[in-house]
Amino acid sequence: MEPGPTQVDPRVIQAMCRPVVYHQSREFIETVDVVCEQLQRIYQTAGEIVVLPATGRGGIEAALGSVREPDQILVIPTNGSFGRMMANIGRAVGLNVVELPFGPGEPILRADVEEALGRYDKPILGIVHNETSTGMVNDISGYGAAVHRRGGLFVVDTVSSLGGVPVQTDLQEIDLCVSASQKSIGALAGLSFVSVSPRATEQFDQRSSLHRGMYLDLRRWWEMCLPTSRGGKLTSGYRRLPWTMPTHLVFALQVAAEVIFEEGLHARWSRHERAGVALRNALVELGLKPVPAAGWESATVTAMYGGDDLDVNDVRAALSERHGIGVAGGLDDLNGKIFRIGHMAETARFGPQVHVVSALAYELEQRGIKTGTYPIEALITSWGEE
Ligand code: PLP
């Protein structure tokens, strides 16, 4: 029940039980094309998608590093560990980072962001959509248009939201939208993907300096892999992937996307929403307090304070040892203070939630903490008919 890597449909794992294939074969590149088309539907974009053999933060580094100009400004409102991580990645690739810090679970103030954007020419704006460290979803609407008015680019981390929470890449004018395989998409860890707007693609060609590395330069996807009909250059004369792709993770991702379409994107978003409401209601009944401000809770991860009398990490150890249930703890300053429970892909269901709520109720009672009487009823009522 950790917030990723999450449990997946068994068909996703079965998809890997097949012989080795050559990653540069025409057949495999066709599979990559299919996966990119699937991801376009999930991302709600007509833009190109790059699939990278990297985890989520590799995708963020690739996105920022592939468009940055020397001394360019990255404005980044942060309200959790992953926002701060994006700011650090920005520093690492040579951006001048203007961080707007907010407290854990506090909403980002739009006026502050717009005021900061107004101070710079061609800034990059970076936002984490779903702040996994605090179980909070940030509102990303409207920022794309605001940063485009300043001639800049909008970069969004949807690592823990894509597939579980609506992401409308084109409508929200996101230029580089980064996600990863192991969370709400319901595939296996090891792949990151970046959707790239035409604006960002232009910047690959216009940037005045070399990329600081080579491996994570997204421009190589256009140079080597994309057909000329889609703006590719095919420098080798034929389509080649820029790296040895972990072929079997791509096969697993293809099946994970099929699983998403089998359920339907809208049905899947509402299942995740219900999972979030249900788990939160049950945990509030147990006496725990949500980390995010009311109304900002995430549909894919729930973060709750344990309270002053509870050793959260001791409870987590007991959940694992006695009940076989893994839940995550707090990151950075929140270590030892909060629980983080994922409801992504196959864990966003009533069954796993009954186990975690019952086990938590048991462990709290063992420690003499008075809990509400009906946590499971809260869960059942919230899930409704299911
Ligand atoms: N961004 C967010 C919101 C995340 O939740 C995570 C991982 O939990 C990352 C980035 C980093 O992704 P990865 O661990 O795949 O590099």
mmCIF file with all atom_site columns, C-alpha atoms in Angstrom, residues 1-7 42 82 128-138 157-167 179-186 260 263 265 267-280 283 292 295-304 326-328 339-349 352-353 356 383:
data_model
loop_
_atom_site.group_PDB
_atom_site.id
_atom_site.type_symbol
_atom_site.label_atom_id
_atom_site.label_alt_id
_atom_site.label_comp_id
_atom_site.label_asym_id
_atom_site.label_entity_id
_atom_site.label_seq_id
_atom_site.pdbx_PDB_ins_code
_atom_site.Cartn_x
_atom_site.Cartn_y
_atom_site.Cartn_z
_atom_site.occupancy
_atom_site.B_iso_or_equiv
_atom_site.pdbx_formal_charge
_atom_site.auth_seq_id
_atom_site.auth_comp_id
_atom_site.auth_asym_id
_atom_site.auth_atom_id
_atom_site.pdbx_PDB_model_num
ATOM 1  C CA . MET A 1 1   ? 0.000   0.000  0.000   1.00 0.00 ? 1   MET A CA 1
ATOM 2  C CA . GLU A 1 2   ? 2.978   2.342  -0.371  1.00 0.00 ? 2   GLU A CA 1
ATOM 3  C CA . PRO A 1 3   ? 2.450   5.202  -2.831  1.00 0.00 ? 3   PRO A CA 1
ATOM 4  C CA . GLY A 1 4   ? 4.380   3.465  -5.598  1.00 0.00 ? 4   GLY A CA 1
ATOM 5  C CA . PRO A 1 5   ? 5.630   1.170  -6.880  1.00 0.00 ? 5   PRO A CA 1
ATOM 6  C CA . THR A 1 6   ? 2.083   -0.094 -6.592  1.00 0.00 ? 6   THR A CA 1
ATOM 7  C CA . GLN A 1 7   ? 0.433   -3.469 -7.113  1.00 0.00 ? 7   GLN A CA 1
ATOM 8  C CA . ILE A 1 42  ? -3.825  9.066  -21.215 1.00 0.00 ? 42  ILE A CA 1
ATOM 9  C CA . PHE A 1 82  ? 8.972   16.412 -4.528  1.00 0.00 ? 82  PHE A CA 1
ATOM 10 C CA . VAL A 1 128 ? 4.368   19.078 -8.971  1.00 0.00 ? 128 VAL A CA 1
ATOM 11 C CA . HIS A 1 129 ? 0.779   18.115 -9.728  1.00 0.00 ? 129 HIS A CA 1
ATOM 12 C CA . ASN A 1 130 ? 0.348   15.454 -7.072  1.00 0.00 ? 130 ASN A CA 1
ATOM 13 C CA . GLU A 1 131 ? 2.659   16.033 -4.082  1.00 0.00 ? 131 GLU A CA 1
ATOM 14 C CA . THR A 1 132 ? 3.161   12.424 -2.977  1.00 0.00 ? 132 THR A CA 1
ATOM 15 C CA . SER A 1 133 ? 4.976   13.498 0.178   1.00 0.00 ? 133 SER A CA 1
ATOM 16 C CA . THR A 1 134 ? 1.891   15.204 1.638   1.00 0.00 ? 134 THR A CA 1
ATOM 17 C CA . GLY A 1 135 ? -1.007  13.487 -0.171  1.00 0.00 ? 135 GLY A CA 1
ATOM 18 C CA . MET A 1 136 ? -1.993  16.695 -1.862  1.00 0.00 ? 136 MET A CA 1
ATOM 19 C CA . VAL A 1 137 ? -3.079  17.584 -5.377  1.00 0.00 ? 137 VAL A CA 1
ATOM 20 C CA . ASN A 1 138 ? -2.046  21.020 -6.621  1.00 0.00 ? 138 ASN A CA 1
ATOM 21 C CA . ASP A 1 157 ? 5.528   16.517 -12.619 1.00 0.00 ? 157 ASP A CA 1
ATOM 22 C CA . THR A 1 158 ? 2.592   14.101 -12.890 1.00 0.00 ? 158 THR A CA 1
ATOM 23 C CA . VAL A 1 159 ? 4.610   11.123 -11.629 1.00 0.00 ? 159 VAL A CA 1
ATOM 24 C CA . SER A 1 160 ? 1.992   10.069 -9.076  1.00 0.00 ? 160 SER A CA 1
ATOM 25 C CA . SER A 1 161 ? -1.148  11.432 -10.747 1.00 0.00 ? 161 SER A CA 1
ATOM 26 C CA . LEU A 1 162 ? -1.170  10.365 -14.409 1.00 0.00 ? 162 LEU A CA 1
ATOM 27 C CA . GLY A 1 163 ? -3.605  7.482  -14.827 1.00 0.00 ? 163 GLY A CA 1
ATOM 28 C CA . GLY A 1 164 ? -5.381  8.142  -11.515 1.00 0.00 ? 164 GLY A CA 1
ATOM 29 C CA . VAL A 1 165 ? -6.200  11.854 -11.665 1.00 0.00 ? 165 VAL A CA 1
ATOM 30 C CA . PRO A 1 166 ? -7.273  13.779 -14.798 1.00 0.00 ? 166 PRO A CA 1
ATOM 31 C CA . VAL A 1 167 ? -4.312  15.361 -16.573 1.00 0.00 ? 167 VAL A CA 1
ATOM 32 C CA . SER A 1 179 ? 5.369   10.858 -15.451 1.00 0.00 ? 179 SER A CA 1
ATOM 33 C CA . ALA A 1 180 ? 6.560   7.350  -14.644 1.00 0.00 ? 180 ALA A CA 1
ATOM 34 C CA . SER A 1 181 ? 5.431   3.750  -14.965 1.00 0.00 ? 181 SER A CA 1
ATOM 35 C CA . GLN A 1 182 ? 5.254   2.493  -11.384 1.00 0.00 ? 182 GLN A CA 1
ATOM 36 C CA . LYS A 1 183 ? 2.427   4.505  -9.846  1.00 0.00 ? 183 LYS A CA 1
ATOM 37 C CA . SER A 1 184 ? -1.097  5.316  -11.050 1.00 0.00 ? 184 SER A CA 1
ATOM 38 C CA . ILE A 1 185 ? -0.357  4.007  -14.550 1.00 0.00 ? 185 ILE A CA 1
ATOM 39 C CA . GLY A 1 186 ? -0.133  0.535  -12.990 1.00 0.00 ? 186 GLY A CA 1
ATOM 40 C CA . ILE A 1 260 ? -6.614  1.372  -18.263 1.00 0.00 ? 260 ILE A CA 1
ATOM 41 C CA . GLU A 1 263 ? -11.820 0.156  -17.473 1.00 0.00 ? 263 GLU A CA 1
ATOM 42 C CA . LEU A 1 265 ? -10.179 6.643  -18.226 1.00 0.00 ? 265 LEU A CA 1
ATOM 43 C CA . ALA A 1 267 ? -14.201 5.307  -14.653 1.00 0.00 ? 267 ALA A CA 1
ATOM 44 C CA . ARG A 1 268 ? -10.628 4.926  -13.464 1.00 0.00 ? 268 ARG A CA 1
ATOM 45 C CA . TRP A 1 269 ? -10.370 8.534  -12.325 1.00 0.00 ? 269 TRP A CA 1
ATOM 46 C CA . SER A 1 270 ? -13.608 8.238  -10.385 1.00 0.00 ? 270 SER A CA 1
ATOM 47 C CA . ARG A 1 271 ? -12.501 4.935  -8.797  1.00 0.00 ? 271 ARG A CA 1
ATOM 48 C CA . HIS A 1 272 ? -9.342  6.657  -7.554  1.00 0.00 ? 272 HIS A CA 1
ATOM 49 C CA . GLU A 1 273 ? -11.384 9.599  -6.290  1.00 0.00 ? 273 GLU A CA 1
ATOM 50 C CA . ARG A 1 274 ? -13.689 7.274  -4.362  1.00 0.00 ? 274 ARG A CA 1
ATOM 51 C CA . ALA A 1 275 ? -10.704 5.362  -2.981  1.00 0.00 ? 275 ALA A CA 1
ATOM 52 C CA . GLY A 1 276 ? -9.262  8.610  -1.637  1.00 0.00 ? 276 GLY A CA 1
ATOM 53 C CA . VAL A 1 277 ? -12.511 9.731  -0.025  1.00 0.00 ? 277 VAL A CA 1
ATOM 54 C CA . ALA A 1 278 ? -13.180 6.281  1.467   1.00 0.00 ? 278 ALA A CA 1
ATOM 55 C CA . LEU A 1 279 ? -9.750  5.809  2.991   1.00 0.00 ? 279 LEU A CA 1
ATOM 56 C CA . ARG A 1 280 ? -9.660  9.327  4.363   1.00 0.00 ? 280 ARG A CA 1
ATOM 57 C CA . LEU A 1 283 ? -8.789  7.079  8.880   1.00 0.00 ? 283 LEU A CA 1
ATOM 58 C CA . PRO A 1 292 ? -3.360  18.530 3.288   1.00 0.00 ? 292 PRO A CA 1
ATOM 59 C CA . GLY A 1 295 ? -10.360 20.227 -0.315  1.00 0.00 ? 295 GLY A CA 1
ATOM 60 C CA . TRP A 1 296 ? -6.812  19.606 -1.594  1.00 0.00 ? 296 TRP A CA 1
ATOM 61 C CA . GLU A 1 297 ? -6.540  15.881 -0.829  1.00 0.00 ? 297 GLU A CA 1
ATOM 62 C CA . SER A 1 298 ? -5.095  13.620 -3.488  1.00 0.00 ? 298 SER A CA 1
ATOM 63 C CA . ALA A 1 299 ? -7.038  10.772 -5.114  1.00 0.00 ? 299 ALA A CA 1
ATOM 64 C CA . THR A 1 300 ? -3.942  8.550  -5.301  1.00 0.00 ? 300 THR A CA 1
ATOM 65 C CA . VAL A 1 301 ? -2.177  8.937  -1.939  1.00 0.00 ? 301 VAL A CA 1
ATOM 66 C CA . THR A 1 302 ? -3.481  9.693  1.541   1.00 0.00 ? 302 THR A CA 1
ATOM 67 C CA . ALA A 1 303 ? -1.192  11.288 4.127   1.00 0.00 ? 303 ALA A CA 1
ATOM 68 C CA . MET A 1 304 ? -2.320  11.448 7.775   1.00 0.00 ? 304 MET A CA 1
ATOM 69 C CA . GLY A 1 326 ? 3.435   -1.984 3.786   1.00 0.00 ? 326 GLY A CA 1
ATOM 70 C CA . VAL A 1 327 ? 2.596   1.690  4.208   1.00 0.00 ? 327 VAL A CA 1
ATOM 71 C CA . ALA A 1 328 ? 5.046   4.552  3.801   1.00 0.00 ? 328 ALA A CA 1
ATOM 72 C CA . PHE A 1 339 ? 1.535   7.749  7.401   1.00 0.00 ? 339 PHE A CA 1
ATOM 73 C CA . ARG A 1 340 ? 1.352   7.754  3.599   1.00 0.00 ? 340 ARG A CA 1
ATOM 74 C CA . ILE A 1 341 ? -0.899  5.174  2.038   1.00 0.00 ? 341 ILE A CA 1
ATOM 75 C CA . GLY A 1 342 ? -1.163  4.700  -1.708  1.00 0.00 ? 342 GLY A CA 1
ATOM 76 C CA . HIS A 1 343 ? -4.341  4.019  -3.645  1.00 0.00 ? 343 HIS A CA 1
ATOM 77 C CA . MET A 1 344 ? -3.004  3.677  -7.119  1.00 0.00 ? 344 MET A CA 1
ATOM 78 C CA . ALA A 1 345 ? -3.985  1.230  -9.869  1.00 0.00 ? 345 ALA A CA 1
ATOM 79 C CA . GLU A 1 346 ? -4.756  -2.083 -8.095  1.00 0.00 ? 346 GLU A CA 1
ATOM 80 C CA . THR A 1 347 ? -4.592  -0.721 -4.545  1.00 0.00 ? 347 THR A CA 1
ATOM 81 C CA . ALA A 1 348 ? -7.324  1.859  -5.232  1.00 0.00 ? 348 ALA A CA 1
ATOM 82 C CA . ARG A 1 349 ? -9.901  -0.743 -4.325  1.00 0.00 ? 349 ARG A CA 1
ATOM 83 C CA . PRO A 1 352 ? -6.865  -3.689 0.121   1.00 0.00 ? 352 PRO A CA 1
ATOM 84 C CA . GLN A 1 353 ? -8.324  -0.743 2.035   1.00 0.00 ? 353 GLN A CA 1
ATOM 85 C CA . VAL A 1 356 ? -5.107  -1.607 5.958   1.00 0.00 ? 356 VAL A CA 1
ATOM 86 C CA . TRP A 1 383 ? -17.509 3.003  -1.472  1.00 0.00 ? 383 TRP A CA 1
#
